[in-house]
mmCIF file of C-alpha atoms and ligand atoms in Angstrom:
data_model
loop_
_atom_site.group_PDB
_atom_site.id
_atom_site.type_symbol
_atom_site.label_atom_id
_atom_site.label_comp_id
_atom_site.label_asym_id
_atom_site.label_seq_id
_atom_site.Cartn_x
_atom_site.Cartn_y
_atom_site.Cartn_z
ATOM 1 C CA MET A 1 68.499 54.918 -101.785
ATOM 2 C CA ASN A 2 69.700 56.076 -98.414
ATOM 3 C CA VAL A 3 71.466 59.405 -97.851
ATOM 4 C CA ARG A 4 75.097 58.666 -97.145
ATOM 5 C CA CYS A 5 77.578 60.602 -95.020
ATOM 6 C CA ALA A 6 80.682 61.869 -96.737
ATOM 7 C CA HIS A 7 83.702 62.507 -94.516
ATOM 8 C CA ARG A 8 85.718 65.227 -96.199
ATOM 9 C CA TRP A 9 88.979 66.973 -95.394
ATOM 10 C CA ALA A 10 88.457 70.600 -96.377
ATOM 11 C CA PHE A 11 89.932 73.977 -95.721
ATOM 12 C CA SER A 12 87.696 76.914 -94.777
ATOM 13 C CA ALA A 13 90.182 79.754 -95.145
ATOM 14 C CA PHE A 14 92.945 80.295 -97.674
ATOM 15 C CA GLY A 15 96.272 79.320 -96.195
ATOM 16 C CA GLY A 16 94.520 77.428 -93.387
ATOM 17 C CA ALA A 17 94.757 73.798 -92.387
ATOM 18 C CA LEU A 18 92.391 71.124 -93.574
ATOM 19 C CA ALA A 19 89.888 69.782 -91.090
ATOM 20 C CA GLU A 20 87.498 66.828 -91.232
ATOM 21 C CA ARG A 21 83.836 67.519 -91.773
ATOM 22 C CA THR A 22 80.816 65.389 -92.404
ATOM 23 C CA ASP A 23 78.349 66.187 -95.194
ATOM 24 C CA ASP A 24 75.167 64.495 -96.240
ATOM 25 C CA LEU A 25 75.418 62.978 -99.688
ATOM 26 C CA SER A 26 72.106 62.361 -101.252
ATOM 27 C CA ALA A 27 71.591 59.468 -103.626
ATOM 28 C CA PRO A 28 72.929 60.169 -107.096
ATOM 29 C CA SER A 29 70.330 61.558 -109.601
ATOM 30 C CA GLY A 30 70.247 61.406 -113.332
ATOM 31 C CA ASP A 31 73.626 60.290 -114.792
ATOM 32 C CA GLU A 32 75.520 60.889 -111.534
ATOM 33 C CA ALA A 33 77.631 58.261 -109.757
ATOM 34 C CA THR A 34 79.044 57.879 -106.220
ATOM 35 C CA VAL A 35 82.523 56.467 -105.801
ATOM 36 C CA ARG A 36 84.001 55.213 -102.522
ATOM 37 C CA VAL A 37 87.460 56.678 -102.580
ATOM 38 C CA THR A 38 90.249 54.241 -101.782
ATOM 39 C CA HIS A 39 93.198 56.322 -103.008
ATOM 40 C CA CYS A 40 93.692 60.001 -103.753
ATOM 41 C CA GLY A 41 96.941 61.486 -105.044
ATOM 42 C CA ILE A 42 98.226 64.853 -103.766
ATOM 43 C CA CYS A 43 98.987 67.219 -106.627
ATOM 44 C CA HIS A 44 101.314 70.220 -106.416
ATOM 45 C CA SER A 45 98.360 72.330 -107.700
ATOM 46 C CA ASP A 46 96.678 71.668 -104.362
ATOM 47 C CA LEU A 47 99.261 73.884 -102.614
ATOM 48 C CA HIS A 48 98.152 76.699 -104.974
ATOM 49 C CA PHE A 49 94.502 76.007 -104.321
ATOM 50 C CA VAL A 50 95.074 76.285 -100.566
ATOM 51 C CA ALA A 51 96.892 79.577 -101.187
ATOM 52 C CA GLY A 52 93.926 80.792 -103.249
ATOM 53 C CA GLY A 53 95.463 80.916 -106.695
ATOM 54 C CA PHE A 54 98.495 80.843 -108.963
ATOM 55 C CA ASP A 55 101.251 83.438 -109.014
ATOM 56 C CA LEU A 56 101.024 85.579 -112.155
ATOM 57 C CA GLY A 57 104.167 87.617 -111.418
ATOM 58 C CA GLN A 58 104.397 91.282 -110.358
ATOM 59 C CA GLY A 59 102.350 90.562 -107.228
ATOM 60 C CA GLN A 60 99.332 89.358 -109.229
ATOM 61 C CA LYS A 61 97.557 86.072 -108.560
ATOM 62 C CA THR A 62 94.830 84.092 -110.168
ATOM 63 C CA SER A 63 91.795 83.565 -107.976
ATOM 64 C CA ILE A 64 90.210 80.104 -107.559
ATOM 65 C CA THR A 65 87.167 81.934 -106.201
ATOM 66 C CA ARG A 66 86.794 83.743 -109.451
ATOM 67 C CA ALA A 67 87.178 80.362 -111.111
ATOM 68 C CA GLY A 68 84.091 79.136 -109.259
ATOM 69 C CA ALA A 69 85.542 77.558 -106.180
ATOM 70 C CA THR A 70 83.757 78.073 -102.832
ATOM 71 C CA LEU A 71 84.871 77.464 -99.261
ATOM 72 C CA PRO A 72 85.054 75.118 -97.450
ATOM 73 C CA LEU A 73 86.897 73.373 -100.292
ATOM 74 C CA THR A 74 87.627 69.665 -100.468
ATOM 75 C CA MET A 75 90.576 69.086 -102.750
ATOM 76 C CA GLY A 76 91.805 65.988 -104.395
ATOM 77 C CA HIS A 77 91.620 65.292 -108.201
ATOM 78 C CA GLU A 78 93.625 62.059 -108.500
ATOM 79 C CA ILE A 79 90.826 59.772 -107.370
ATOM 80 C CA ALA A 80 90.646 56.002 -107.521
ATOM 81 C CA GLY A 81 88.039 53.928 -105.812
ATOM 82 C CA GLU A 82 85.108 51.659 -106.131
ATOM 83 C CA LEU A 83 81.785 52.508 -107.821
ATOM 84 C CA VAL A 84 79.103 52.226 -105.175
ATOM 85 C CA GLU A 85 75.994 53.851 -106.647
ATOM 86 C CA LEU A 86 74.628 55.081 -110.001
ATOM 87 C CA GLY A 87 71.820 57.476 -110.723
ATOM 88 C CA PRO A 88 68.642 56.237 -112.425
ATOM 89 C CA GLN A 89 69.738 57.395 -115.865
ATOM 90 C CA ALA A 90 73.311 55.980 -115.592
ATOM 91 C CA GLY A 91 72.541 52.520 -116.937
ATOM 92 C CA HIS A 92 75.016 53.024 -119.828
ATOM 93 C CA ALA A 93 77.894 53.644 -117.317
ATOM 94 C CA PRO A 94 81.317 52.290 -118.428
ATOM 95 C CA ALA A 95 81.682 50.643 -115.000
ATOM 96 C CA SER A 96 79.434 48.456 -112.902
ATOM 97 C CA ILE A 97 78.698 48.608 -109.199
ATOM 98 C CA GLY A 98 81.639 47.353 -107.183
ATOM 99 C CA GLU A 99 84.125 47.783 -110.051
ATOM 100 C CA ARG A 100 87.340 49.713 -109.389
ATOM 101 C CA VAL A 101 87.691 52.976 -111.369
ATOM 102 C CA VAL A 102 89.833 56.051 -111.714
ATOM 103 C CA VAL A 103 87.764 59.243 -111.990
ATOM 104 C CA TYR A 104 88.373 61.855 -114.720
ATOM 105 C CA PRO A 105 88.264 65.098 -112.700
ATOM 106 C CA TRP A 106 88.598 67.894 -115.353
ATOM 107 C CA ILE A 107 84.889 68.229 -115.949
ATOM 108 C CA GLY A 108 83.411 71.039 -117.975
ATOM 109 C CA CYS A 109 79.974 72.406 -118.598
ATOM 110 C CA GLY A 110 79.155 69.511 -121.026
ATOM 111 C CA ALA A 111 77.534 71.862 -123.531
ATOM 112 C CA CYS A 112 80.133 74.190 -125.067
ATOM 113 C CA GLY A 113 82.127 73.425 -128.210
ATOM 114 C CA ALA A 114 85.189 72.291 -126.276
ATOM 115 C CA CYS A 115 83.149 69.905 -124.131
ATOM 116 C CA GLU A 116 81.338 68.602 -127.249
ATOM 117 C CA ARG A 117 84.708 67.865 -128.826
ATOM 118 C CA GLY A 118 85.635 65.854 -125.670
ATOM 119 C CA ASP A 119 87.942 68.539 -124.335
ATOM 120 C CA ASP A 120 86.206 69.009 -121.027
ATOM 121 C CA HIS A 121 89.474 70.290 -119.585
ATOM 122 C CA LEU A 122 89.459 73.222 -122.031
ATOM 123 C CA CYS A 123 85.768 74.117 -121.296
ATOM 124 C CA THR A 124 85.003 77.714 -122.297
ATOM 125 C CA LYS A 125 82.034 78.131 -119.975
ATOM 126 C CA VAL A 126 81.667 76.737 -116.437
ATOM 127 C CA SER A 127 84.256 74.255 -115.172
ATOM 128 C CA ARG A 128 83.111 71.645 -112.637
ATOM 129 C CA ASN A 129 86.497 70.174 -111.748
ATOM 130 C CA LEU A 130 86.495 67.665 -108.909
ATOM 131 C CA GLY A 131 88.659 68.970 -106.037
ATOM 132 C CA LEU A 132 88.179 72.625 -107.114
ATOM 133 C CA GLN A 133 84.594 73.679 -107.965
ATOM 134 C CA LEU A 134 83.121 70.363 -106.805
ATOM 135 C CA PRO A 135 84.224 68.368 -103.723
ATOM 136 C CA GLY A 136 87.157 66.140 -104.551
ATOM 137 C CA GLY A 137 88.797 62.989 -103.326
ATOM 138 C CA TYR A 138 90.204 64.057 -99.942
ATOM 139 C CA ALA A 139 87.175 62.172 -98.659
ATOM 140 C CA ASP A 140 85.764 58.679 -98.269
ATOM 141 C CA LEU A 141 82.998 59.345 -100.932
ATOM 142 C CA VAL A 142 82.952 61.481 -104.033
ATOM 143 C CA ARG A 143 80.043 62.486 -106.269
ATOM 144 C CA VAL A 144 80.810 62.302 -109.988
ATOM 145 C CA PRO A 145 78.415 64.524 -112.141
ATOM 146 C CA HIS A 146 78.263 61.959 -114.960
ATOM 147 C CA ALA A 147 79.082 58.234 -115.058
ATOM 148 C CA ARG A 148 81.020 58.662 -118.311
ATOM 149 C CA TYR A 149 83.912 60.139 -116.299
ATOM 150 C CA LEU A 150 84.579 56.750 -114.716
ATOM 151 C CA VAL A 151 87.394 54.709 -116.218
ATOM 152 C CA PRO A 152 87.650 51.094 -115.067
ATOM 153 C CA ILE A 153 91.183 50.139 -114.040
ATOM 154 C CA GLY A 154 90.904 46.305 -113.997
ATOM 155 C CA THR A 155 93.861 44.875 -112.178
ATOM 156 C CA LEU A 156 95.998 48.047 -112.116
ATOM 157 C CA ASP A 157 97.253 49.126 -108.712
ATOM 158 C CA PRO A 158 94.646 51.795 -107.665
ATOM 159 C CA ALA A 159 97.347 53.906 -105.972
ATOM 160 C CA ARG A 160 99.191 54.153 -109.268
ATOM 161 C CA ALA A 161 95.992 54.475 -111.317
ATOM 162 C CA ALA A 162 94.861 57.401 -109.234
ATOM 163 C CA THR A 163 97.965 59.407 -110.235
ATOM 164 C CA LEU A 164 97.133 58.888 -113.916
ATOM 165 C CA ALA A 165 94.199 61.325 -113.614
ATOM 166 C CA CYS A 166 96.478 64.343 -113.230
ATOM 167 C CA ALA A 167 100.178 63.588 -113.147
ATOM 168 C CA GLY A 168 99.750 60.932 -115.851
ATOM 169 C CA ILE A 169 97.627 62.759 -118.392
ATOM 170 C CA THR A 170 99.513 66.026 -117.799
ATOM 171 C CA ALA A 171 102.697 64.256 -118.748
ATOM 172 C CA MET A 172 101.064 62.511 -121.626
ATOM 173 C CA GLY A 173 99.355 65.695 -122.886
ATOM 174 C CA ALA A 174 102.682 67.614 -122.802
ATOM 175 C CA ILE A 175 104.528 64.858 -124.703
ATOM 176 C CA GLY A 176 101.663 64.737 -127.234
ATOM 177 C CA LYS A 177 102.325 68.407 -128.046
ATOM 178 C CA LEU A 178 105.737 67.400 -129.464
ATOM 179 C CA GLY A 179 104.335 65.245 -132.254
ATOM 180 C CA PRO A 180 106.180 62.057 -133.339
ATOM 181 C CA LEU A 181 109.599 61.606 -131.797
ATOM 182 C CA THR A 182 112.519 59.595 -133.226
ATOM 183 C CA ALA A 183 115.770 58.351 -131.757
ATOM 184 C CA GLU A 184 117.398 61.545 -133.080
ATOM 185 C CA HIS A 185 115.205 63.701 -130.861
ATOM 186 C CA ARG A 186 116.667 64.918 -127.591
ATOM 187 C CA VAL A 187 114.038 66.038 -125.105
ATOM 188 C CA ALA A 188 114.874 67.962 -121.946
ATOM 189 C CA VAL A 189 112.554 67.369 -119.014
ATOM 190 C CA ILE A 190 112.845 70.227 -116.513
ATOM 191 C CA GLY A 191 111.535 69.386 -113.037
ATOM 192 C CA CYS A 192 111.406 65.745 -112.042
ATOM 193 C CA GLY A 193 108.669 65.762 -109.397
ATOM 194 C CA GLY A 194 105.584 63.554 -109.815
ATOM 195 C CA VAL A 195 104.597 64.862 -113.257
ATOM 196 C CA GLY A 196 108.104 65.335 -114.686
ATOM 197 C CA MET A 197 109.124 61.862 -113.483
ATOM 198 C CA THR A 198 106.051 60.394 -115.108
ATOM 199 C CA ALA A 199 107.004 62.161 -118.308
ATOM 200 C CA VAL A 200 110.513 60.667 -118.196
ATOM 201 C CA ALA A 201 108.986 57.210 -117.770
ATOM 202 C CA LEU A 202 106.338 57.746 -120.548
ATOM 203 C CA LEU A 203 108.914 59.117 -122.961
ATOM 204 C CA LYS A 204 111.123 56.152 -122.327
ATOM 205 C CA ALA A 205 108.213 53.665 -122.566
ATOM 206 C CA THR A 206 106.512 55.061 -125.641
ATOM 207 C CA THR A 207 109.193 56.850 -127.729
ATOM 208 C CA PRO A 208 112.833 56.279 -128.778
ATOM 209 C CA ALA A 209 113.735 59.883 -127.929
ATOM 210 C CA GLN A 210 116.771 60.570 -125.698
ATOM 211 C CA VAL A 211 115.735 62.166 -122.379
ATOM 212 C CA ILE A 212 117.726 64.752 -120.539
ATOM 213 C CA ALA A 213 116.497 65.141 -116.942
ATOM 214 C CA ILE A 214 116.979 68.384 -115.074
ATOM 215 C CA ASP A 215 116.269 68.797 -111.384
ATOM 216 C CA ALA A 216 117.911 70.482 -108.377
ATOM 217 C CA ASP A 217 117.492 67.450 -106.238
ATOM 218 C CA ALA A 218 120.162 64.710 -106.527
ATOM 219 C CA ALA A 219 117.690 61.940 -105.497
ATOM 220 C CA LYS A 220 115.316 63.006 -108.279
ATOM 221 C CA ARG A 221 118.135 63.054 -110.836
ATOM 222 C CA ALA A 222 119.135 59.519 -109.697
ATOM 223 C CA ALA A 223 115.585 58.377 -109.977
ATOM 224 C CA ALA A 224 115.170 59.917 -113.454
ATOM 225 C CA LEU A 225 118.312 58.094 -114.631
ATOM 226 C CA SER A 226 116.966 54.823 -113.278
ATOM 227 C CA TYR A 227 113.715 55.435 -115.270
ATOM 228 C CA GLY A 228 115.694 55.758 -118.517
ATOM 229 C CA ALA A 229 116.952 59.350 -118.795
ATOM 230 C CA ALA A 230 120.215 59.401 -120.802
ATOM 231 C CA SER A 231 121.680 62.123 -118.606
ATOM 232 C CA ALA A 232 120.746 64.293 -115.615
ATOM 233 C CA TYR A 233 121.785 67.806 -114.632
ATOM 234 C CA ASP A 234 121.540 70.113 -111.629
ATOM 235 C CA PRO A 235 120.078 73.443 -112.895
ATOM 236 C CA ALA A 236 121.969 75.284 -110.129
ATOM 237 C CA GLU A 237 125.346 74.441 -111.616
ATOM 238 C CA ALA A 238 127.206 77.381 -113.170
ATOM 239 C CA ASP A 239 126.567 77.890 -116.836
ATOM 240 C CA VAL A 240 124.386 74.798 -116.928
ATOM 241 C CA ALA A 241 122.532 75.549 -120.176
ATOM 242 C CA ARG A 242 125.850 75.783 -122.030
ATOM 243 C CA ALA A 243 127.166 72.551 -120.477
ATOM 244 C CA ILE A 244 123.905 70.685 -121.401
ATOM 245 C CA GLN A 245 123.903 72.056 -124.974
ATOM 246 C CA LYS A 246 127.553 71.147 -125.446
ATOM 247 C CA ALA A 247 127.054 67.597 -124.156
ATOM 248 C CA ASN A 248 124.143 67.219 -126.560
ATOM 249 C CA GLY A 249 125.778 68.623 -129.718
ATOM 250 C CA PHE A 250 123.646 71.800 -129.514
ATOM 251 C CA ASP A 251 120.830 69.690 -130.860
ATOM 252 C CA ILE A 252 118.086 69.558 -128.274
ATOM 253 C CA ALA A 253 114.725 69.428 -130.118
ATOM 254 C CA ALA A 254 112.376 70.133 -127.282
ATOM 255 C CA ALA A 255 112.096 71.087 -123.604
ATOM 256 C CA LEU A 256 109.181 70.216 -121.311
ATOM 257 C CA ASP A 257 109.057 72.628 -118.454
ATOM 258 C CA PHE A 258 107.241 70.948 -115.571
ATOM 259 C CA VAL A 259 108.217 73.719 -113.132
ATOM 260 C CA GLY A 260 106.828 76.765 -114.907
ATOM 261 C CA SER A 261 108.920 79.336 -113.115
ATOM 262 C CA GLU A 262 110.833 82.299 -114.566
ATOM 263 C CA THR A 263 114.124 80.507 -114.263
ATOM 264 C CA SER A 264 112.920 77.104 -115.539
ATOM 265 C CA SER A 265 111.195 78.667 -118.578
ATOM 266 C CA ALA A 266 114.317 80.704 -119.367
ATOM 267 C CA LEU A 267 116.451 77.549 -119.158
ATOM 268 C CA ALA A 268 113.998 75.687 -121.442
ATOM 269 C CA VAL A 269 114.264 78.490 -124.092
ATOM 270 C CA ALA A 270 118.038 78.564 -123.735
ATOM 271 C CA LEU A 271 118.408 74.804 -124.219
ATOM 272 C CA VAL A 272 116.538 74.127 -127.412
ATOM 273 C CA ARG A 273 118.044 74.341 -130.842
ATOM 274 C CA ARG A 274 116.712 76.543 -133.677
ATOM 275 C CA THR A 275 113.190 75.329 -134.569
ATOM 276 C CA GLY A 276 113.072 73.912 -131.013
ATOM 277 C CA HIS A 277 109.759 73.491 -129.096
ATOM 278 C CA VAL A 278 109.311 74.599 -125.526
ATOM 279 C CA VAL A 279 106.185 73.344 -123.745
ATOM 280 C CA ILE A 280 105.310 75.070 -120.447
ATOM 281 C CA VAL A 281 103.347 72.825 -118.161
ATOM 282 C CA GLY A 282 104.225 73.667 -114.578
ATOM 283 C CA LEU A 283 102.278 76.269 -112.675
ATOM 284 C CA PHE A 284 104.942 77.517 -110.263
ATOM 285 C CA GLY A 285 104.287 81.029 -111.445
ATOM 286 C CA GLY A 286 105.854 84.261 -112.444
ATOM 287 C CA GLU A 287 106.304 85.913 -115.858
ATOM 288 C CA PHE A 288 107.767 84.771 -119.194
ATOM 289 C CA ARG A 289 110.141 87.252 -120.767
ATOM 290 C CA MET A 290 111.929 86.950 -124.077
ATOM 291 C CA PRO A 291 113.372 89.324 -126.649
ATOM 292 C CA LEU A 292 110.812 89.367 -129.487
ATOM 293 C CA PRO A 293 113.291 89.035 -132.383
ATOM 294 C CA MET A 294 114.369 85.629 -130.975
ATOM 295 C CA PHE A 295 111.048 84.070 -131.888
ATOM 296 C CA ALA A 296 111.850 84.653 -135.561
ATOM 297 C CA LEU A 297 115.605 84.396 -135.517
ATOM 298 C CA ARG A 298 115.483 81.013 -133.734
ATOM 299 C CA SER A 299 112.140 79.925 -135.278
ATOM 300 C CA LEU A 300 111.098 78.857 -131.878
ATOM 301 C CA ARG A 301 107.824 77.321 -130.839
ATOM 302 C CA ILE A 302 106.589 78.136 -127.313
ATOM 303 C CA SER A 303 103.398 76.413 -126.246
ATOM 304 C CA GLY A 304 101.486 75.436 -123.171
ATOM 305 C CA SER A 305 99.836 72.241 -122.108
ATOM 306 C CA TYR A 306 97.130 71.809 -119.463
ATOM 307 C CA VAL A 307 96.189 68.378 -118.032
ATOM 308 C CA GLY A 308 94.440 66.154 -120.687
ATOM 309 C CA SER A 309 91.118 64.883 -121.945
ATOM 310 C CA LEU A 310 88.959 62.000 -120.836
ATOM 311 C CA ALA A 311 90.108 60.188 -123.997
ATOM 312 C CA ASP A 312 93.742 60.751 -122.851
ATOM 313 C CA LEU A 313 92.906 59.171 -119.508
ATOM 314 C CA ARG A 314 91.283 56.144 -121.157
ATOM 315 C CA ALA A 315 94.252 55.760 -123.440
ATOM 316 C CA LEU A 316 96.690 56.071 -120.623
ATOM 317 C CA VAL A 317 94.861 53.453 -118.517
ATOM 318 C CA ALA A 318 94.833 51.159 -121.530
ATOM 319 C CA LEU A 319 98.583 51.790 -122.024
ATOM 320 C CA ALA A 320 99.320 51.060 -118.378
ATOM 321 C CA GLN A 321 97.388 47.787 -118.729
ATOM 322 C CA ARG A 322 99.312 46.803 -121.853
ATOM 323 C CA ILE A 323 102.867 47.721 -120.942
ATOM 324 C CA ALA A 324 104.648 48.021 -117.585
ATOM 325 C CA LEU A 325 105.194 51.715 -117.182
ATOM 326 C CA PRO A 326 108.361 52.244 -115.126
ATOM 327 C CA PRO A 327 106.841 52.958 -111.663
ATOM 328 C CA THR A 328 107.485 56.367 -110.232
ATOM 329 C CA PRO A 329 107.921 56.338 -106.381
ATOM 330 C CA LEU A 330 104.659 56.416 -104.411
ATOM 331 C CA HIS A 331 104.195 57.340 -100.728
ATOM 332 C CA LEU A 332 100.999 55.988 -99.209
ATOM 333 C CA ARG A 333 99.700 57.917 -96.193
ATOM 334 C CA PRO A 334 96.438 57.947 -94.256
ATOM 335 C CA LEU A 335 93.979 60.733 -95.324
ATOM 336 C CA ALA A 336 94.136 61.970 -91.713
ATOM 337 C CA GLN A 337 97.745 62.986 -92.326
ATOM 338 C CA VAL A 338 96.829 65.247 -95.231
ATOM 339 C CA ASN A 339 98.080 68.460 -93.555
ATOM 340 C CA GLU A 340 101.528 66.839 -92.895
ATOM 341 C CA ALA A 341 101.603 65.416 -96.361
ATOM 342 C CA LEU A 342 100.935 68.891 -97.947
ATOM 343 C CA ALA A 343 103.639 70.438 -95.748
ATOM 344 C CA ASP A 344 106.090 67.723 -96.836
ATOM 345 C CA MET A 345 105.249 68.425 -100.444
ATOM 346 C CA ALA A 346 105.641 72.191 -99.996
ATOM 347 C CA ALA A 347 109.123 71.575 -98.566
ATOM 348 C CA GLY A 348 110.047 69.166 -101.344
ATOM 349 C CA ARG A 349 110.819 66.391 -98.864
ATOM 350 C CA PHE A 350 110.226 63.393 -101.140
ATOM 351 C CA VAL A 351 110.650 61.985 -104.628
ATOM 352 C CA GLY A 352 107.516 60.994 -106.553
ATOM 353 C CA ARG A 353 103.867 61.201 -105.542
ATOM 354 C CA THR A 354 102.043 60.974 -102.261
ATOM 355 C CA VAL A 355 98.735 59.096 -102.296
ATOM 356 C CA LEU A 356 96.227 59.426 -99.438
ATOM 357 C CA LEU A 357 94.234 56.506 -98.136
ATOM 358 C CA PRO A 358 90.801 57.516 -96.772
HETATM 359 ZN ZN1 ZN B 1 96.897 67.933 -110.456
HETATM 360 ZN ZN1 ZN B 2 82.133 73.370 -121.576
#
């Protein structure tokens, strides 16, 4: 097989702009696969990757370098495209050459207990995430370390399918943490960006629960209502937690925090009833503070949720093929506009998800 040229948009310094570069891409070996990227979603995490890490509060930050990322870094982990080449040992691949696929990007070492259980995303050893430790989908070609991470999408819109790989499975994974939901359950969704809006849509499509949408942006609140939320609130309103509780009979069973800031997590904790469940998903950053006796007195459950498994992605693609998920807004832009698109996301200038077209 010939060596191909991959055209990638990468940053070479933290906080710097992305620039186009050309890298040789040798033929896939072993179980590897090469995918021609047709669509790649921009995730909010990418803003943190460019900055070098996530805010831990008190001036501390995680380091993506410590997590195994190297510069120049090609981001992009919501990848849909066409399978163009398979390694010699990838005959068992779930997709055939020319087939359209979405790529599972949360790849682990493949050998630890978590990976053996199918929880690559919770790998305890060496993560090989696409768009972080390995070059991602802000490119025309992407190398996938094993063909099993390809999920055929059939007739699904590839722009929408791409967003399932992070926004979709993150929303699904967080909802899954709540267990079975009935019509009596009220679930607050805090933060209605790409992931939160997907959660509103998935909750509506797959459960009878009543959804309370919370976002500072009026356009996002309106969109959440159109996707089935029973009510929507601006968190900046005075005494908002009390108003939401009152309107819901002080009976909110769970809150999904897709922001993950100090104020959003505090609101989530304030909203839920006794025995309520708060799931923190967003990675905005900061510290979580709570008086210790409240865990017992309110019998609260506070948990976290991080992306989802390969099985989650397969299930979500199958679900999207079976039922019409309410479509969250998508903005399609040429890959060459990636810097402008990231700046627009940082400024919160749109509702929904931006998908880049290489
Ligand atoms: Zn993401
Ligand atoms: Zn592992």
